[in-house]
Amino acid sequence: MEIPTEFLIGRIANGLVVRIVGRGTMQESLAFRAAVAPGLETAVVIFDATHCGYIDSTFLGCLIWVKKACEQTAACRFFIAASSATRVKLFSTSSLDGYFDFVDASPEPLGKFVKIDIEKLDPKELGRHVMRCHELLADMGGSKARAFKAVADRLAKELGEKADTPAPEFPNRPAQLS
């Protein structure tokens, strides 16, 4: 039985908190990236993983993208809210538990969380996104780097693109927050 996923976003005093309840997969990762993009210039962005039971490699690559994007701006900070048990479960097999900045709990939003509906994605746009997320994972090194690079190279070939090309800017689809 598949676990239903709920994708929520809320404003906090100094930024955004994004919560995934259920599974963080390639289906949610592009929407996640678009949702947090407006906050990457001057805000704190918190990914609340406290209710997340699974994260696939594409979503992990997207989290790397968010952290790297925040590192380009002095005013932006990216944190993942997760208990130590959740950190081990979701991030240790990929060796990313030492890469991300974690907090034990996520702040509650100033208002209510807004549910984000996951749009049906263009297969080519999703393919490019998955390719770039796996390139980021491969660049991190580690025991699975070659496997991630192989996925990225295979997708590049299928898409008729050169691997390691700069990622295009995806359109921002900001949530309507009150």
PDB file of C-alpha atoms in Angstrom:
ATOM      1  CA  MET A   1       0.000   0.000   0.000  1.00  0.00           C
ATOM      2  CA  GLU A   2       1.460   3.341  -1.036  1.00  0.00           C
ATOM      3  CA  ILE A   3       1.739   6.052   1.603  1.00  0.00           C
ATOM      4  CA  PRO A   4      -0.074   9.224   0.519  1.00  0.00           C
ATOM      5  CA  THR A   5       2.175  12.270   0.402  1.00  0.00           C
ATOM      6  CA  GLU A   6       1.217  15.723   1.558  1.00  0.00           C
ATOM      7  CA  PHE A   7       3.330  18.715   0.530  1.00  0.00           C
ATOM      8  CA  LEU A   8       2.880  21.768   2.792  1.00  0.00           C
ATOM      9  CA  ILE A   9       4.491  25.214   2.937  1.00  0.00           C
ATOM     10  CA  GLY A  10       4.247  27.956   5.531  1.00  0.00           C
ATOM     11  CA  ARG A  11       5.822  31.273   6.398  1.00  0.00           C
ATOM     12  CA  ILE A  12       7.958  31.697   9.479  1.00  0.00           C
ATOM     13  CA  ALA A  13       9.254  35.006  10.831  1.00  0.00           C
ATOM     14  CA  ASN A  14      12.422  34.902   8.756  1.00  0.00           C
ATOM     15  CA  GLY A  15      11.563  32.611   5.857  1.00  0.00           C
ATOM     16  CA  LEU A  16       9.791  29.439   4.816  1.00  0.00           C
ATOM     17  CA  VAL A  17       9.178  26.007   6.225  1.00  0.00           C
ATOM     18  CA  VAL A  18       8.316  23.194   3.821  1.00  0.00           C
ATOM     19  CA  ARG A  19       6.946  19.943   5.192  1.00  0.00           C
ATOM     20  CA  ILE A  20       6.666  16.633   3.412  1.00  0.00           C
ATOM     21  CA  VAL A  21       4.353  14.161   5.092  1.00  0.00           C
ATOM     22  CA  GLY A  22       4.887  10.697   3.652  1.00  0.00           C
ATOM     23  CA  ARG A  23       7.430  10.277   0.857  1.00  0.00           C
ATOM     24  CA  GLY A  24       9.774  12.785  -0.768  1.00  0.00           C
ATOM     25  CA  THR A  25      10.238  11.542  -4.331  1.00  0.00           C
ATOM     26  CA  MET A  26      11.074  12.878  -7.754  1.00  0.00           C
ATOM     27  CA  GLN A  27       7.383  13.750  -8.109  1.00  0.00           C
ATOM     28  CA  GLU A  28       7.607  16.256  -5.236  1.00  0.00           C
ATOM     29  CA  SER A  29      11.192  17.411  -5.769  1.00  0.00           C
ATOM     30  CA  LEU A  30      10.648  19.789  -8.678  1.00  0.00           C
ATOM     31  CA  ALA A  31       7.667  21.371  -6.893  1.00  0.00           C
ATOM     32  CA  PHE A  32       9.804  21.619  -3.745  1.00  0.00           C
ATOM     33  CA  ARG A  33      12.541  23.414  -5.671  1.00  0.00           C
ATOM     34  CA  ALA A  34      10.057  25.838  -7.223  1.00  0.00           C
ATOM     35  CA  ALA A  35       8.373  26.484  -3.864  1.00  0.00           C
ATOM     36  CA  VAL A  36      11.592  27.393  -2.059  1.00  0.00           C
ATOM     37  CA  ALA A  37      13.217  29.340  -4.918  1.00  0.00           C
ATOM     38  CA  PRO A  38      11.663  32.700  -3.927  1.00  0.00           C
ATOM     39  CA  GLY A  39      13.133  32.379  -0.413  1.00  0.00           C
ATOM     40  CA  LEU A  40      16.675  31.647  -1.531  1.00  0.00           C
ATOM     41  CA  GLU A  41      17.726  35.287  -1.755  1.00  0.00           C
ATOM     42  CA  THR A  42      17.073  36.562   1.750  1.00  0.00           C
ATOM     43  CA  ALA A  43      15.492  33.925   3.940  1.00  0.00           C
ATOM     44  CA  VAL A  44      15.840  30.897   6.101  1.00  0.00           C
ATOM     45  CA  VAL A  45      14.500  27.805   4.366  1.00  0.00           C
ATOM     46  CA  ILE A  46      13.651  24.802   6.528  1.00  0.00           C
ATOM     47  CA  PHE A  47      12.777  21.409   5.110  1.00  0.00           C
ATOM     48  CA  ASP A  48      10.683  19.707   7.784  1.00  0.00           C
ATOM     49  CA  ALA A  49      11.423  15.988   7.437  1.00  0.00           C
ATOM     50  CA  THR A  50       9.907  15.048  10.805  1.00  0.00           C
ATOM     51  CA  HIS A  51       6.890  13.431   9.112  1.00  0.00           C
ATOM     52  CA  CYS A  52       8.778  12.041   6.119  1.00  0.00           C
ATOM     53  CA  GLY A  53       9.352   8.303   5.980  1.00  0.00           C
ATOM     54  CA  TYR A  54      11.300   8.056   2.728  1.00  0.00           C
ATOM     55  CA  ILE A  55      13.402  10.244   0.435  1.00  0.00           C
ATOM     56  CA  ASP A  56      14.519   9.050  -2.992  1.00  0.00           C
ATOM     57  CA  SER A  57      17.762   9.984  -4.714  1.00  0.00           C
ATOM     58  CA  THR A  58      16.179  12.707  -6.851  1.00  0.00           C
ATOM     59  CA  PHE A  59      14.761  14.448  -3.785  1.00  0.00           C
ATOM     60  CA  LEU A  60      18.164  14.142  -2.076  1.00  0.00           C
ATOM     61  CA  GLY A  61      19.797  15.783  -5.104  1.00  0.00           C
ATOM     62  CA  CYS A  62      17.209  18.549  -4.964  1.00  0.00           C
ATOM     63  CA  LEU A  63      18.044  19.155  -1.294  1.00  0.00           C
ATOM     64  CA  ILE A  64      21.707  19.479  -2.291  1.00  0.00           C
ATOM     65  CA  TRP A  65      20.672  22.033  -4.944  1.00  0.00           C
ATOM     66  CA  VAL A  66      18.790  24.079  -2.308  1.00  0.00           C
ATOM     67  CA  LYS A  67      21.770  24.049   0.081  1.00  0.00           C
ATOM     68  CA  LYS A  68      24.182  25.057  -2.686  1.00  0.00           C
ATOM     69  CA  ALA A  69      21.818  27.816  -3.857  1.00  0.00           C
ATOM     70  CA  CYS A  70      21.640  29.183  -0.298  1.00  0.00           C
ATOM     71  CA  GLU A  71      25.432  29.133  -0.048  1.00  0.00           C
ATOM     72  CA  GLN A  72      25.526  31.622  -2.944  1.00  0.00           C
ATOM     73  CA  THR A  73      23.758  34.257  -0.826  1.00  0.00           C
ATOM     74  CA  ALA A  74      24.985  35.385   2.568  1.00  0.00           C
ATOM     75  CA  ALA A  75      21.429  36.103   3.759  1.00  0.00           C
ATOM     76  CA  CYS A  76      20.090  32.606   3.007  1.00  0.00           C
ATOM     77  CA  ARG A  77      20.329  29.629   5.364  1.00  0.00           C
ATOM     78  CA  PHE A  78      19.040  26.109   4.733  1.00  0.00           C
ATOM     79  CA  PHE A  79      18.233  23.641   7.493  1.00  0.00           C
ATOM     80  CA  ILE A  80      16.604  20.250   7.674  1.00  0.00           C
ATOM     81  CA  ALA A  81      14.407  19.587  10.698  1.00  0.00           C
ATOM     82  CA  ALA A  82      14.728  15.947  11.725  1.00  0.00           C
ATOM     83  CA  SER A  83      15.268  13.919  14.865  1.00  0.00           C
ATOM     84  CA  SER A  84      18.521  12.000  15.121  1.00  0.00           C
ATOM     85  CA  ALA A  85      16.669   8.767  14.258  1.00  0.00           C
ATOM     86  CA  THR A  86      15.149  10.379  11.156  1.00  0.00           C
ATOM     87  CA  ARG A  87      18.558  11.718  10.125  1.00  0.00           C
ATOM     88  CA  VAL A  88      19.998   8.218  10.255  1.00  0.00           C
ATOM     89  CA  LYS A  89      17.015   6.718   8.415  1.00  0.00           C
ATOM     90  CA  LEU A  90      16.826   9.281   5.595  1.00  0.00           C
ATOM     91  CA  PHE A  91      20.376  10.599   5.162  1.00  0.00           C
ATOM     92  CA  SER A  92      23.017   8.187   6.480  1.00  0.00           C
ATOM     93  CA  THR A  93      22.948   5.622   3.656  1.00  0.00           C
ATOM     94  CA  SER A  94      23.784   8.412   1.196  1.00  0.00           C
ATOM     95  CA  SER A  95      26.402   9.839   3.617  1.00  0.00           C
ATOM     96  CA  LEU A  96      24.597  13.192   3.536  1.00  0.00           C
ATOM     97  CA  ASP A  97      23.936  13.215   7.280  1.00  0.00           C
ATOM     98  CA  GLY A  98      27.244  15.073   7.681  1.00  0.00           C
ATOM     99  CA  TYR A  99      26.621  17.471   4.792  1.00  0.00           C
ATOM    100  CA  PHE A 100      23.359  19.167   5.733  1.00  0.00           C
ATOM    101  CA  ASP A 101      22.731  21.485   8.673  1.00  0.00           C
ATOM    102  CA  PHE A 102      20.093  19.936  10.925  1.00  0.00           C
ATOM    103  CA  VAL A 103      17.797  21.190  13.656  1.00  0.00           C
ATOM    104  CA  ASP A 104      15.827  18.876  15.905  1.00  0.00           C
ATOM    105  CA  ALA A 105      12.419  20.470  15.337  1.00  0.00           C
ATOM    106  CA  SER A 106      10.772  22.743  12.849  1.00  0.00           C
ATOM    107  CA  PRO A 107       9.124  25.994  13.857  1.00  0.00           C
ATOM    108  CA  GLU A 108       5.407  26.188  13.284  1.00  0.00           C
ATOM    109  CA  PRO A 109       4.320  28.603  10.556  1.00  0.00           C
ATOM    110  CA  LEU A 110       2.943  32.024  11.472  1.00  0.00           C
ATOM    111  CA  GLY A 111      -0.381  31.082   9.894  1.00  0.00           C
ATOM    112  CA  LYS A 112      -1.592  27.758   8.655  1.00  0.00           C
ATOM    113  CA  PHE A 113       0.344  25.514   6.337  1.00  0.00           C
ATOM    114  CA  VAL A 114      -0.804  25.747   2.726  1.00  0.00           C
ATOM    115  CA  LYS A 115      -1.138  22.479   0.845  1.00  0.00           C
ATOM    116  CA  ILE A 116       0.675  22.426  -2.485  1.00  0.00           C
ATOM    117  CA  ASP A 117      -0.778  20.255  -5.201  1.00  0.00           C
ATOM    118  CA  ILE A 118       1.818  18.443  -7.247  1.00  0.00           C
ATOM    119  CA  GLU A 119       1.326  19.286 -10.883  1.00  0.00           C
ATOM    120  CA  LYS A 120       1.571  16.713 -13.635  1.00  0.00           C
ATOM    121  CA  LEU A 121       5.083  17.244 -14.943  1.00  0.00           C
ATOM    122  CA  ASP A 122       6.316  17.399 -18.495  1.00  0.00           C
ATOM    123  CA  PRO A 123       8.345  14.177 -18.916  1.00  0.00           C
ATOM    124  CA  LYS A 124      11.295  15.990 -20.518  1.00  0.00           C
ATOM    125  CA  GLU A 125      11.385  18.671 -17.787  1.00  0.00           C
ATOM    126  CA  LEU A 126      11.222  15.968 -15.122  1.00  0.00           C
ATOM    127  CA  GLY A 127      13.956  13.990 -16.909  1.00  0.00           C
ATOM    128  CA  ARG A 128      16.256  17.032 -16.934  1.00  0.00           C
ATOM    129  CA  HIS A 129      15.563  17.645 -13.259  1.00  0.00           C
ATOM    130  CA  VAL A 130      16.265  14.004 -12.325  1.00  0.00           C
ATOM    131  CA  MET A 131      19.470  14.108 -14.384  1.00  0.00           C
ATOM    132  CA  ARG A 132      20.738  17.248 -12.666  1.00  0.00           C
ATOM    133  CA  CYS A 133      19.840  15.975  -9.203  1.00  0.00           C
ATOM    134  CA  HIS A 134      21.856  12.805  -9.863  1.00  0.00           C
ATOM    135  CA  GLU A 135      24.778  14.886 -11.158  1.00  0.00           C
ATOM    136  CA  LEU A 136      24.766  16.757  -7.839  1.00  0.00           C
ATOM    137  CA  LEU A 137      24.700  13.474  -5.921  1.00  0.00           C
ATOM    138  CA  ALA A 138      27.599  12.134  -8.018  1.00  0.00           C
ATOM    139  CA  ASP A 139      29.586  15.320  -7.353  1.00  0.00           C
ATOM    140  CA  MET A 140      29.280  14.656  -3.614  1.00  0.00           C
ATOM    141  CA  GLY A 141      31.478  11.572  -3.994  1.00  0.00           C
ATOM    142  CA  GLY A 142      31.090   8.550  -1.796  1.00  0.00           C
ATOM    143  CA  SER A 143      30.446   4.897  -2.497  1.00  0.00           C
ATOM    144  CA  LYS A 144      27.399   5.536  -4.710  1.00  0.00           C
ATOM    145  CA  ALA A 145      28.861   8.377  -6.803  1.00  0.00           C
ATOM    146  CA  ARG A 146      29.498   6.173  -9.824  1.00  0.00           C
ATOM    147  CA  ALA A 147      25.964   4.813  -9.747  1.00  0.00           C
ATOM    148  CA  PHE A 148      24.511   8.340  -9.562  1.00  0.00           C
ATOM    149  CA  LYS A 149      26.771   9.455 -12.418  1.00  0.00           C
ATOM    150  CA  ALA A 150      25.612   6.470 -14.499  1.00  0.00           C
ATOM    151  CA  VAL A 151      21.961   7.479 -13.955  1.00  0.00           C
ATOM    152  CA  ALA A 152      22.732  11.071 -14.958  1.00  0.00           C
ATOM    153  CA  ASP A 153      24.674   9.970 -18.052  1.00  0.00           C
ATOM    154  CA  ARG A 154      21.904   7.579 -19.113  1.00  0.00           C
ATOM    155  CA  LEU A 155      19.266  10.296 -18.772  1.00  0.00           C
ATOM    156  CA  ALA A 156      21.447  12.767 -20.667  1.00  0.00           C
ATOM    157  CA  LYS A 157      21.719  10.267 -23.502  1.00  0.00           C
ATOM    158  CA  GLU A 158      17.970   9.584 -23.504  1.00  0.00           C
ATOM    159  CA  LEU A 159      17.217  13.315 -23.464  1.00  0.00           C
ATOM    160  CA  GLY A 160      19.772  14.027 -26.171  1.00  0.00           C
ATOM    161  CA  GLU A 161      21.653  16.389 -23.881  1.00  0.00           C
ATOM    162  CA  LYS A 162      25.186  16.682 -22.676  1.00  0.00           C
ATOM    163  CA  ALA A 163      25.609  15.721 -19.037  1.00  0.00           C
ATOM    164  CA  ASP A 164      26.989  18.371 -16.681  1.00  0.00           C
ATOM    165  CA  THR A 165      25.431  21.266 -18.596  1.00  0.00           C
ATOM    166  CA  PRO A 166      24.272  24.183 -16.460  1.00  0.00           C
ATOM    167  CA  ALA A 167      20.789  23.673 -15.091  1.00  0.00           C
ATOM    168  CA  PRO A 168      18.189  25.967 -16.599  1.00  0.00           C
ATOM    169  CA  GLU A 169      16.237  28.145 -14.273  1.00  0.00           C
ATOM    170  CA  PHE A 170      12.915  26.487 -13.657  1.00  0.00           C
ATOM    171  CA  PRO A 171       9.892  28.743 -13.447  1.00  0.00           C
ATOM    172  CA  ASN A 172       9.015  29.727  -9.926  1.00  0.00           C
ATOM    173  CA  ARG A 173       5.618  28.568  -8.853  1.00  0.00           C
ATOM    174  CA  PRO A 174       5.327  30.321  -5.507  1.00  0.00           C
ATOM    175  CA  ALA A 175       2.605  29.204  -3.186  1.00  0.00           C
ATOM    176  CA  GLN A 176      -0.083  31.627  -2.154  1.00  0.00           C
ATOM    177  CA  LEU A 177       0.659  32.153   1.516  1.00  0.00           C
ATOM    178  CA  SER A 178      -1.351  34.297   3.839  1.00  0.00           C
TER     179      SER A 178
END
